[in-house]
PDB file of C-alpha atoms in Angstrom:
ATOM      1  CA  MET A   1     -18.364 -28.218 -29.132  1.00 39.00           C
ATOM      2  CA  SER A   2     -14.914 -26.976 -28.260  1.00 45.00           C
ATOM      3  CA  LEU A   3     -13.394 -24.022 -30.065  1.00 46.00           C
ATOM      4  CA  PRO A   4     -10.746 -24.742 -32.707  1.00 49.00           C
ATOM      5  CA  ALA A   5      -7.196 -24.267 -31.484  1.00 46.00           C
ATOM      6  CA  SER A   6      -6.577 -21.544 -34.064  1.00 41.00           C
ATOM      7  CA  LEU A   7      -9.571 -19.554 -32.796  1.00 37.00           C
ATOM      8  CA  VAL A   8      -8.402 -19.907 -29.203  1.00 39.00           C
ATOM      9  CA  LEU A   9      -4.959 -18.601 -30.161  1.00 39.00           C
ATOM     10  CA  LEU A  10      -6.572 -15.685 -32.011  1.00 35.00           C
ATOM     11  CA  LEU A  11      -8.676 -14.770 -28.989  1.00 38.00           C
ATOM     12  CA  LEU A  12      -5.630 -14.931 -26.725  1.00 43.00           C
ATOM     13  CA  ARG A  13      -3.698 -12.617 -29.008  1.00 39.00           C
ATOM     14  CA  MET A  14      -6.596 -10.165 -29.066  1.00 38.00           C
ATOM     15  CA  SER A  15      -6.718  -9.991 -25.258  1.00 47.00           C
ATOM     16  CA  ALA A  16      -5.619  -6.784 -23.573  1.00 52.00           C
ATOM     17  CA  PRO A  17      -1.868  -6.632 -22.939  1.00 68.00           C
ATOM     18  CA  CYS A  18      -0.457  -6.403 -19.440  1.00 79.00           C
ATOM     19  CA  ASP A  19       0.554  -3.004 -18.113  1.00 80.00           C
ATOM     20  CA  ALA A  20       3.704  -2.104 -16.205  1.00 77.00           C
ATOM     21  CA  ASN A  21       1.870  -2.193 -12.850  1.00 82.00           C
ATOM     22  CA  THR A  22       0.741  -5.817 -13.167  1.00 86.00           C
ATOM     23  CA  ARG A  23       3.081  -7.482 -15.688  1.00 90.00           C
ATOM     24  CA  VAL A  24       5.052 -10.395 -14.240  1.00 92.00           C
ATOM     25  CA  VAL A  25       7.821 -12.277 -16.041  1.00 92.00           C
ATOM     26  CA  LEU A  26       8.693 -15.809 -14.952  1.00 94.00           C
ATOM     27  CA  MET A  27      12.121 -16.685 -16.288  1.00 91.00           C
ATOM     28  CA  PRO A  28      12.665 -20.235 -17.604  1.00 92.00           C
ATOM     29  CA  PHE A  29      13.909 -22.318 -14.692  1.00 94.00           C
ATOM     30  CA  GLU A  30      17.531 -23.241 -14.303  1.00 91.00           C
ATOM     31  CA  ARG A  31      18.055 -26.843 -13.242  1.00 92.00           C
ATOM     32  CA  LEU A  32      20.535 -28.702 -11.113  1.00 91.00           C
ATOM     33  CA  ALA A  33      20.781 -32.501 -10.971  1.00 91.00           C
ATOM     34  CA  LEU A  34      17.285 -32.808 -12.393  1.00 92.00           C
ATOM     35  CA  PRO A  35      16.040 -33.995 -15.807  1.00 93.00           C
ATOM     36  CA  SER A  36      14.739 -31.263 -18.095  1.00 94.00           C
ATOM     37  CA  THR A  37      11.252 -32.802 -18.171  1.00 94.00           C
ATOM     38  CA  ASP A  38      10.971 -32.606 -14.382  1.00 93.00           C
ATOM     39  CA  ALA A  39      12.327 -29.057 -14.369  1.00 94.00           C
ATOM     40  CA  ARG A  40       9.760 -28.026 -16.968  1.00 95.00           C
ATOM     41  CA  GLU A  41       6.976 -29.673 -14.967  1.00 94.00           C
ATOM     42  CA  LEU A  42       7.933 -27.678 -11.877  1.00 95.00           C
ATOM     43  CA  GLU A  43       8.240 -24.506 -13.924  1.00 95.00           C
ATOM     44  CA  ASP A  44       4.775 -25.005 -15.409  1.00 96.00           C
ATOM     45  CA  ALA A  45       3.313 -25.615 -11.950  1.00 95.00           C
ATOM     46  CA  THR A  46       4.896 -22.383 -10.728  1.00 95.00           C
ATOM     47  CA  ARG A  47       3.637 -20.558 -13.811  1.00 96.00           C
ATOM     48  CA  ARG A  48       0.081 -21.684 -13.085  1.00 95.00           C
ATOM     49  CA  ALA A  49       0.439 -20.499  -9.482  1.00 94.00           C
ATOM     50  CA  VAL A  50       1.655 -17.057 -10.599  1.00 94.00           C
ATOM     51  CA  ALA A  51      -1.104 -16.749 -13.206  1.00 92.00           C
ATOM     52  CA  ALA A  52      -3.717 -17.456 -10.514  1.00 92.00           C
ATOM     53  CA  LEU A  53      -2.643 -14.474  -8.404  1.00 89.00           C
ATOM     54  CA  PRO A  54      -5.306 -11.735  -8.586  1.00 82.00           C
ATOM     55  CA  ASP A  55      -2.920  -8.819  -9.135  1.00 81.00           C
ATOM     56  CA  ALA A  56      -0.519 -10.495 -11.575  1.00 88.00           C
ATOM     57  CA  CYS A  57      -0.586 -10.432 -15.371  1.00 91.00           C
ATOM     58  CA  LEU A  58       1.856 -13.145 -16.355  1.00 93.00           C
ATOM     59  CA  GLU A  59       3.753 -12.858 -19.609  1.00 92.00           C
ATOM     60  CA  SER A  60       3.622 -16.020 -21.721  1.00 92.00           C
ATOM     61  CA  ARG A  61       6.635 -18.299 -21.744  1.00 93.00           C
ATOM     62  CA  GLU A  62       6.947 -17.870 -25.500  1.00 93.00           C
ATOM     63  CA  ASP A  63       7.183 -14.088 -25.188  1.00 89.00           C
ATOM     64  CA  THR A  64       9.715 -14.377 -22.368  1.00 87.00           C
ATOM     65  CA  VAL A  65      11.885 -16.806 -24.337  1.00 88.00           C
ATOM     66  CA  ALA A  66      11.735 -14.522 -27.381  1.00 88.00           C
ATOM     67  CA  ARG A  67      12.710 -11.590 -25.191  1.00 79.00           C
ATOM     68  CA  LEU A  68      15.682 -13.520 -23.806  1.00 78.00           C
ATOM     69  CA  ARG A  69      16.854 -14.552 -27.246  1.00 81.00           C
ATOM     70  CA  GLY A  70      16.656 -10.988 -28.452  1.00 76.00           C
ATOM     71  CA  SER A  71      18.653  -9.618 -25.520  1.00 66.00           C
ATOM     72  CA  GLY A  72      21.315 -12.301 -25.336  1.00 57.00           C
ATOM     73  CA  ALA A  73      22.754 -13.077 -21.906  1.00 49.00           C
ATOM     74  CA  ALA A  74      22.079  -9.618 -20.488  1.00 50.00           C
ATOM     75  CA  LEU A  75      19.017 -10.781 -18.574  1.00 59.00           C
ATOM     76  CA  THR A  76      20.533 -13.919 -17.092  1.00 57.00           C
ATOM     77  CA  ALA A  77      23.912 -12.660 -15.856  1.00 64.00           C
ATOM     78  CA  CYS A  78      22.809 -10.886 -12.684  1.00 71.00           C
ATOM     79  CA  GLY A  79      24.102 -11.603  -9.199  1.00 73.00           C
ATOM     80  CA  ASP A  80      22.389  -9.227  -6.769  1.00 79.00           C
ATOM     81  CA  ALA A  81      18.975  -7.798  -5.914  1.00 81.00           C
ATOM     82  CA  GLU A  82      19.790  -4.309  -7.146  1.00 84.00           C
ATOM     83  CA  CYS A  83      20.774  -5.652 -10.557  1.00 83.00           C
ATOM     84  CA  ARG A  84      17.659  -7.793 -10.780  1.00 82.00           C
ATOM     85  CA  SER A  85      15.462  -4.862  -9.779  1.00 84.00           C
ATOM     86  CA  ALA A  86      17.059  -2.795 -12.541  1.00 84.00           C
ATOM     87  CA  GLN A  87      16.335  -5.639 -14.964  1.00 81.00           C
ATOM     88  CA  ALA A  88      12.674  -5.662 -13.986  1.00 84.00           C
ATOM     89  CA  THR A  89      12.478  -1.921 -14.574  1.00 84.00           C
ATOM     90  CA  ALA A  90      14.255  -2.223 -17.924  1.00 81.00           C
ATOM     91  CA  LEU A  91      11.856  -4.981 -18.982  1.00 79.00           C
ATOM     92  CA  GLY A  92       8.873  -2.833 -18.119  1.00 83.00           C
ATOM     93  CA  VAL A  93       7.570  -5.401 -15.634  1.00 87.00           C
ATOM     94  CA  ARG A  94       6.379  -5.094 -12.077  1.00 89.00           C
ATOM     95  CA  ARG A  95       7.904  -8.318 -10.813  1.00 90.00           C
ATOM     96  CA  LEU A  96      10.478 -10.795 -12.005  1.00 90.00           C
ATOM     97  CA  VAL A  97      10.319 -14.450 -10.885  1.00 92.00           C
ATOM     98  CA  ARG A  98      13.356 -16.710 -11.090  1.00 91.00           C
ATOM     99  CA  GLY A  99      13.548 -20.367 -10.135  1.00 91.00           C
ATOM    100  CA  VAL A 100      16.084 -23.143  -9.842  1.00 93.00           C
ATOM    101  CA  ALA A 101      14.732 -26.705 -10.121  1.00 93.00           C
ATOM    102  CA  LEU A 102      16.792 -29.028  -7.926  1.00 92.00           C
ATOM    103  CA  GLY A 103      17.126 -32.804  -7.807  1.00 90.00           C
ATOM    104  CA  VAL A 104      19.524 -33.037  -4.893  1.00 84.00           C
ATOM    105  CA  GLY A 105      19.181 -35.904  -2.429  1.00 82.00           C
ATOM    106  CA  GLY A 106      16.642 -37.728  -4.555  1.00 83.00           C
ATOM    107  CA  LYS A 107      14.053 -35.004  -3.983  1.00 88.00           C
ATOM    108  CA  ARG A 108      12.561 -32.537  -6.414  1.00 92.00           C
ATOM    109  CA  SER A 109      12.502 -28.982  -5.151  1.00 92.00           C
ATOM    110  CA  VAL A 110      12.389 -25.398  -6.406  1.00 93.00           C
ATOM    111  CA  ALA A 111      14.197 -22.336  -5.075  1.00 93.00           C
ATOM    112  CA  LEU A 112      12.228 -19.207  -5.991  1.00 92.00           C
ATOM    113  CA  THR A 113      13.392 -15.593  -6.072  1.00 91.00           C
ATOM    114  CA  LEU A 114      10.831 -12.829  -6.604  1.00 91.00           C
ATOM    115  CA  THR A 115      12.163  -9.365  -7.413  1.00 91.00           C
ATOM    116  CA  ASP A 116      10.040  -6.234  -7.409  1.00 89.00           C
ATOM    117  CA  ALA A 117      10.909  -3.410  -9.799  1.00 87.00           C
ATOM    118  CA  ARG A 118      10.792  -1.019  -6.838  1.00 83.00           C
ATOM    119  CA  GLY A 119      13.574  -2.805  -5.002  1.00 73.00           C
ATOM    120  CA  PRO A 120      12.491  -5.454  -2.460  1.00 78.00           C
ATOM    121  CA  GLU A 121      13.180  -9.121  -3.069  1.00 88.00           C
ATOM    122  CA  THR A 122      11.823 -12.266  -1.418  1.00 90.00           C
ATOM    123  CA  ARG A 123      12.743 -15.948  -1.561  1.00 91.00           C
ATOM    124  CA  ALA A 124      11.052 -19.286  -0.914  1.00 90.00           C
ATOM    125  CA  GLN A 125      11.652 -22.989  -1.531  1.00 92.00           C
ATOM    126  CA  PHE A 126       9.272 -25.899  -1.943  1.00 92.00           C
ATOM    127  CA  GLU A 127       9.473 -29.631  -2.537  1.00 90.00           C
ATOM    128  CA  ALA A 128       7.264 -31.404  -5.061  1.00 87.00           C
ATOM    129  CA  PRO A 129       7.331 -35.216  -4.928  1.00 85.00           C
ATOM    130  CA  ALA A 130       6.832 -36.748  -8.367  1.00 82.00           C
ATOM    131  CA  THR A 131       4.757 -39.570  -6.874  1.00 82.00           C
ATOM    132  CA  THR A 132       1.910 -37.307  -5.722  1.00 79.00           C
ATOM    133  CA  PRO A 133      -0.253 -35.921  -8.556  1.00 80.00           C
ATOM    134  CA  GLY A 134      -1.099 -32.242  -8.169  1.00 86.00           C
ATOM    135  CA  GLU A 135       1.361 -31.792  -5.305  1.00 89.00           C
ATOM    136  CA  ALA A 136       3.632 -29.534  -7.370  1.00 91.00           C
ATOM    137  CA  ASP A 137       0.775 -27.097  -8.026  1.00 93.00           C
ATOM    138  CA  ALA A 138      -0.255 -26.995  -4.370  1.00 93.00           C
ATOM    139  CA  ARG A 139       3.306 -26.506  -3.122  1.00 93.00           C
ATOM    140  CA  ALA A 140       3.962 -23.837  -5.767  1.00 94.00           C
ATOM    141  CA  ARG A 141       0.860 -21.897  -4.677  1.00 93.00           C
ATOM    142  CA  GLN A 142       1.991 -21.985  -1.057  1.00 92.00           C
ATOM    143  CA  ALA A 143       5.488 -20.838  -1.951  1.00 91.00           C
ATOM    144  CA  LEU A 144       4.168 -18.016  -4.132  1.00 91.00           C
ATOM    145  CA  GLN A 145       2.045 -16.792  -1.238  1.00 88.00           C
ATOM    146  CA  GLN A 146       5.181 -16.692   0.913  1.00 83.00           C
ATOM    147  CA  VAL A 147       7.134 -14.564  -1.550  1.00 82.00           C
ATOM    148  CA  TRP A 148       4.230 -12.497  -2.868  1.00 85.00           C
ATOM    149  CA  SER A 149       2.497 -11.345   0.302  1.00 73.00           C
ATOM    150  CA  PRO A 150       5.566  -9.713   1.911  1.00 69.00           C
ATOM    151  CA  LEU A 151       6.030  -7.569  -1.204  1.00 67.00           C
ATOM    152  CA  VAL A 152       2.416  -6.410  -0.987  1.00 55.00           C
ATOM    153  CA  THR A 153       2.974  -5.521   2.679  1.00 48.00           C
ATOM    154  CA  THR A 154       6.247  -3.772   1.882  1.00 48.00           C
ATOM    155  CA  GLN A 155       4.631  -1.783  -0.868  1.00 50.00           C
ATOM    156  CA  ALA A 156       1.814  -0.668   1.415  1.00 47.00           C
ATOM    157  CA  THR A 157       4.355   0.337   4.057  1.00 47.00           C
ATOM    158  CA  ARG A 158       6.459   2.222   1.530  1.00 47.00           C
ATOM    159  CA  GLU A 159       3.477   4.135   0.180  1.00 46.00           C
ATOM    160  CA  PRO A 160       3.651   7.747   1.419  1.00 46.00           C
ATOM    161  CA  GLN A 161       1.238   7.437   4.292  1.00 45.00           C
ATOM    162  CA  GLY A 162       1.772  11.104   5.055  1.00 43.00           C
ATOM    163  CA  SER A 163       0.330  11.958   1.644  1.00 44.00           C
ATOM    164  CA  SER A 164      -3.140  11.902   3.174  1.00 49.00           C
ATOM    165  CA  ARG A 165      -1.937  14.288   5.907  1.00 55.00           C
ATOM    166  CA  VAL A 166      -4.369  12.796   8.418  1.00 68.00           C
ATOM    167  CA  LEU A 167      -2.779  14.192  11.576  1.00 65.00           C
ATOM    168  CA  PRO A 168      -2.386  17.777  10.276  1.00 68.00           C
ATOM    169  CA  LYS A 169      -5.997  17.734   9.083  1.00 71.00           C
ATOM    170  CA  VAL A 170      -7.219  16.513  12.459  1.00 70.00           C
ATOM    171  CA  LEU A 171      -5.211  19.161  14.297  1.00 68.00           C
ATOM    172  CA  TRP A 172      -6.319  21.928  11.955  1.00 69.00           C
ATOM    173  CA  GLY A 173      -9.948  20.808  12.210  1.00 76.00           C
ATOM    174  CA  ALA A 174      -9.865  20.704  15.991  1.00 76.00           C
ATOM    175  CA  GLY A 175      -8.036  24.032  16.106  1.00 71.00           C
ATOM    176  CA  GLY A 176     -10.570  25.633  13.787  1.00 77.00           C
ATOM    177  CA  ALA A 177     -13.453  24.344  15.902  1.00 79.00           C
ATOM    178  CA  ALA A 178     -11.786  25.690  19.063  1.00 72.00           C
ATOM    179  CA  LEU A 179     -11.246  29.098  17.448  1.00 74.00           C
ATOM    180  CA  ILE A 180     -14.840  29.289  16.292  1.00 84.00           C
ATOM    181  CA  ALA A 181     -16.100  28.348  19.756  1.00 77.00           C
ATOM    182  CA  GLY A 182     -13.718  30.863  21.323  1.00 73.00           C
ATOM    183  CA  VAL A 183     -15.014  33.624  19.087  1.00 76.00           C
ATOM    184  CA  GLY A 184     -18.573  32.609  20.004  1.00 77.00           C
ATOM    185  CA  PHE A 185     -17.876  32.832  23.734  1.00 75.00           C
ATOM    186  CA  GLY A 186     -16.076  36.128  23.190  1.00 75.00           C
ATOM    187  CA  LEU A 187     -19.082  37.594  21.399  1.00 77.00           C
ATOM    188  CA  ALA A 188     -21.364  36.320  24.173  1.00 73.00           C
ATOM    189  CA  ALA A 189     -19.163  37.994  26.813  1.00 69.00           C
ATOM    190  CA  ARG A 190     -19.159  41.231  24.793  1.00 76.00           C
ATOM    191  CA  SER A 191     -22.947  41.060  24.487  1.00 75.00           C
ATOM    192  CA  THR A 192     -23.352  40.551  28.228  1.00 70.00           C
ATOM    193  CA  GLU A 193     -21.063  43.494  28.940  1.00 69.00           C
ATOM    194  CA  SER A 194     -22.961  45.683  26.486  1.00 71.00           C
ATOM    195  CA  LYS A 195     -26.364  44.836  27.997  1.00 67.00           C
ATOM    196  CA  LEU A 196     -25.218  45.490  31.551  1.00 62.00           C
ATOM    197  CA  SER A 197     -23.709  48.830  30.562  1.00 67.00           C
ATOM    198  CA  LYS A 198     -27.107  49.992  29.292  1.00 64.00           C
ATOM    199  CA  ASN A 199     -29.220  50.625  32.378  1.00 59.00           C
ATOM    200  CA  GLY A 200     -28.420  47.242  33.866  1.00 59.00           C
ATOM    201  CA  GLY A 201     -29.880  45.170  31.042  1.00 59.00           C
ATOM    202  CA  ASP A 202     -32.505  42.682  32.241  1.00 64.00           C
ATOM    203  CA  CYS A 203     -31.464  43.341  35.838  1.00 67.00           C
ATOM    204  CA  ALA A 204     -33.161  46.773  35.712  1.00 61.00           C
ATOM    205  CA  THR A 205     -36.497  45.169  36.624  1.00 64.00           C
ATOM    206  CA  ALA A 206     -35.057  42.965  39.353  1.00 59.00           C
ATOM    207  CA  GLY A 207     -35.996  45.443  42.090  1.00 61.00           C
ATOM    208  CA  GLU A 208     -34.414  44.558  45.429  1.00 59.00           C
ATOM    209  CA  ALA A 209     -32.511  41.686  43.772  1.00 68.00           C
ATOM    210  CA  PHE A 210     -30.742  44.087  41.409  1.00 66.00           C
ATOM    211  CA  ALA A 211     -27.360  43.667  43.091  1.00 70.00           C
ATOM    212  CA  ASP A 212     -27.587  39.879  43.041  1.00 71.00           C
ATOM    213  CA  CYS A 213     -28.664  39.950  39.402  1.00 74.00           C
ATOM    214  CA  MET A 214     -25.769  42.200  38.421  1.00 68.00           C
ATOM    215  CA  THR A 215     -23.284  40.008  40.276  1.00 76.00           C
ATOM    216  CA  SER A 216     -24.633  36.903  38.566  1.00 76.00           C
ATOM    217  CA  ARG A 217     -24.522  38.493  35.110  1.00 72.00           C
ATOM    218  CA  LEU A 218     -21.014  39.857  35.646  1.00 72.00           C
ATOM    219  CA  GLU A 219     -19.758  36.467  36.790  1.00 79.00           C
ATOM    220  CA  ALA A 220     -21.353  34.838  33.713  1.00 76.00           C
ATOM    221  CA  GLY A 221     -19.628  37.415  31.501  1.00 74.00           C
ATOM    222  CA  ARG A 222     -16.294  36.730  33.160  1.00 79.00           C
ATOM    223  CA  ARG A 223     -16.709  32.959  32.639  1.00 82.00           C
ATOM    224  CA  GLN A 224     -17.537  33.526  28.995  1.00 78.00           C
ATOM    225  CA  ALA A 225     -14.487  35.735  28.576  1.00 80.00           C
ATOM    226  CA  ARG A 226     -12.203  33.207  30.275  1.00 82.00           C
ATOM    227  CA  THR A 227     -13.607  30.366  28.189  1.00 84.00           C
ATOM    228  CA  SER A 228     -13.119  32.432  25.046  1.00 77.00           C
ATOM    229  CA  ASN A 229      -9.478  33.112  25.906  1.00 83.00           C
ATOM    230  CA  VAL A 230      -8.805  29.429  26.655  1.00 80.00           C
ATOM    231  CA  LEU A 231     -10.441  28.241  23.430  1.00 76.00           C
ATOM    232  CA  LEU A 232      -8.635  30.838  21.342  1.00 80.00           C
ATOM    233  CA  GLY A 233      -5.333  29.752  22.891  1.00 80.00           C
ATOM    234  CA  VAL A 234      -6.062  26.055  22.327  1.00 76.00           C
ATOM    235  CA  GLY A 235      -7.133  26.755  18.755  1.00 74.00           C
ATOM    236  CA  ALA A 236      -3.920  28.630  18.067  1.00 79.00           C
ATOM    237  CA  LEU A 237      -1.797  25.835  19.560  1.00 76.00           C
ATOM    238  CA  LEU A 238      -3.618  23.168  17.541  1.00 72.00           C
ATOM    239  CA  GLY A 239      -3.170  25.220  14.393  1.00 72.00           C
ATOM    240  CA  VAL A 240       0.561  25.520  15.033  1.00 70.00           C
ATOM    241  CA  GLY A 241       0.738  21.795  15.817  1.00 69.00           C
ATOM    242  CA  GLY A 242      -1.007  20.974  12.543  1.00 65.00           C
ATOM    243  CA  THR A 243       1.420  23.138  10.610  1.00 71.00           C
ATOM    244  CA  VAL A 244       4.441  21.569  12.303  1.00 63.00           C
ATOM    245  CA  SER A 245       3.049  18.081  11.637  1.00 60.00           C
ATOM    246  CA  PHE A 246       2.422  18.937   7.986  1.00 60.00           C
ATOM    247  CA  ILE A 247       5.989  20.178   7.545  1.00 62.00           C
ATOM    248  CA  TRP A 248       7.357  17.122   9.406  1.00 57.00           C
ATOM    249  CA  GLU A 249       5.526  14.733   7.069  1.00 52.00           C
ATOM    250  CA  LEU A 250       6.826  16.329   3.925  1.00 51.00           C
ATOM    251  CA  PRO A 251       8.853  13.789   1.890  1.00 46.00           C
TER     252      PRO A 251
END
C-alpha cells in the first residue's frame, strides 16, 4: 500500500536541510520561442539530473520560487559571472544553475549556466527532441556532467595543495635521517680513534702485522670521518631546502 500524499509531504519536510557546502538552487527556466509547457518539461528534466548528482542537495522549486518572490528582481537581474557568484554566496548556496529553454529552428534545446559560489562558471547546451520519450532526461544528465565536472576539477586545483607541505616534510625527513647517520659515523670514527690511542686497540695483539692493522684501522677511521662530514653537510642542505620550500609554499 502506498503512503498517503500528506504523509509523504510530512516526511519530506522532516528531512535534514541542505547545508551551504552542498545546497544547489536551480532557477526557473527562462524561455525563448518555446511554449511554457515544453519549457517546464525541460526544466523538470534538468532538475532531476541535478538531484541525481551525488554531491548536490537541490532546493525544491517551491522554495526557490518563494525566495524569488520575496527578493523581487534582485536575483534575476545579473549580467556577469562575478555578480552571479555573489548571488550564490548571498543565497547561502554552493552552486546556482540557470537555464534558457529555446525553441529556435523547430528544435527544443536548453542553454545551461552553472555558477559556483567560489567564482568559476561553466556552460553547456543540449537538445531534447519532444518525439523521443526520456531523451530530455538523458541529454540533461550529459549536459550536467559537462558543467559539473570541471567545477569539481577546478575546486581540487584551487585547494591549497601546499597545505599538506609534502615537499618540506620530505626534505626535512631526509635531512634528519642524513644528520642522524652522519652523527653515527662521527661517533664510530671517534671510537676508532679512541681505541687506537690506547695501546693500539685490538691491533696490540697483531704481532708482526701490527703496522698493517694500524694502517687498516686508521684508514677505516678516516672513511668514517669523511662519511660523517658528507652526511652532516647533506643533512644541513636538505634542512635548509625544506625550510625554503615551506616558506615558498606559504599562501
